[in-house]
């Protein structure tokens, strides 16, 4: 099932929902995807949605601004994870729930941290695909993915002309059918301020692929969030989400509430 809502700055965002004999005593789960993909590619394809639905959960997944079937302006002022966190609060409003579980990957993990720090309805949290960078540079690790090089890769006329270091983002955008100019606007507006990790007090799981260059030293992030747990899985930034242990780790952790 799909639906949409309008943001405070006039964008229309699309979200997806799934359920199968849901247990109404359990809070819904809200999923936030990573950069350059979309909700269904990040969460439905690898099996995370099914793992949650099979446990009686209602699941919602948002196509972030600039991604998937949501509006994709090319103006940098419409982007940044802080604005995306505001969008998440609107989606939580749409669920009608007084508490939700929130899971985000990569860009979506930064959004999830910002949302959880400010919204008391988030009662359990999973963040994947990020590590020490979330503590040391305030979000996605721009030391591993310099925004100016990612933007250059996305805006190059030909993929062969993209900077070699960030060419993978161009390939991912092309494969997923993304709007490259919208993605370039988001990466230029990427969150760079300190994240309010001290304000996150709910049970939290940090998930990272052992070979993920964007989630190095995930123990640094886990240590910065009170009581957070850490699970390291095989794979890199793209393949860790397809490891069978990824969906199982999320579903099992969120089942403890």
mmCIF file with all atom_site columns, C-alpha atoms in Angstrom, residues 18 45 81 105 141 152 201 223 227 241:
data_model
loop_
_atom_site.group_PDB
_atom_site.id
_atom_site.type_symbol
_atom_site.label_atom_id
_atom_site.label_alt_id
_atom_site.label_comp_id
_atom_site.label_asym_id
_atom_site.label_entity_id
_atom_site.label_seq_id
_atom_site.pdbx_PDB_ins_code
_atom_site.Cartn_x
_atom_site.Cartn_y
_atom_site.Cartn_z
_atom_site.occupancy
_atom_site.B_iso_or_equiv
_atom_site.pdbx_formal_charge
_atom_site.auth_seq_id
_atom_site.auth_comp_id
_atom_site.auth_asym_id
_atom_site.auth_atom_id
_atom_site.pdbx_PDB_model_num
ATOM 1  C CA . UNK A 1 18  ? 2.930  -3.409 4.879  1.00 0.00 ? 18  UNK A CA 1
ATOM 2  C CA . UNK A 1 45  ? 14.184 -6.419 -1.635 1.00 0.00 ? 45  UNK A CA 1
ATOM 3  C CA . UNK A 1 81  ? 19.101 15.313 7.163  1.00 0.00 ? 81  UNK A CA 1
ATOM 4  C CA . UNK A 1 105 ? 20.491 2.873  7.104  1.00 0.00 ? 105 UNK A CA 1
ATOM 5  C CA . UNK A 1 141 ? 31.641 9.918  6.955  1.00 0.00 ? 141 UNK A CA 1
ATOM 6  C CA . UNK A 1 152 ? 30.979 15.739 -9.289 1.00 0.00 ? 152 UNK A CA 1
ATOM 7  C CA . UNK A 1 201 ? 18.126 7.369  25.680 1.00 0.00 ? 201 UNK A CA 1
ATOM 8  C CA . UNK A 1 223 ? 29.911 3.822  22.868 1.00 0.00 ? 223 UNK A CA 1
ATOM 9  C CA . UNK A 1 227 ? 23.467 1.462  26.475 1.00 0.00 ? 227 UNK A CA 1
ATOM 10 C CA . UNK A 1 241 ? 21.974 -5.294 3.953  1.00 0.00 ? 241 UNK A CA 1
#
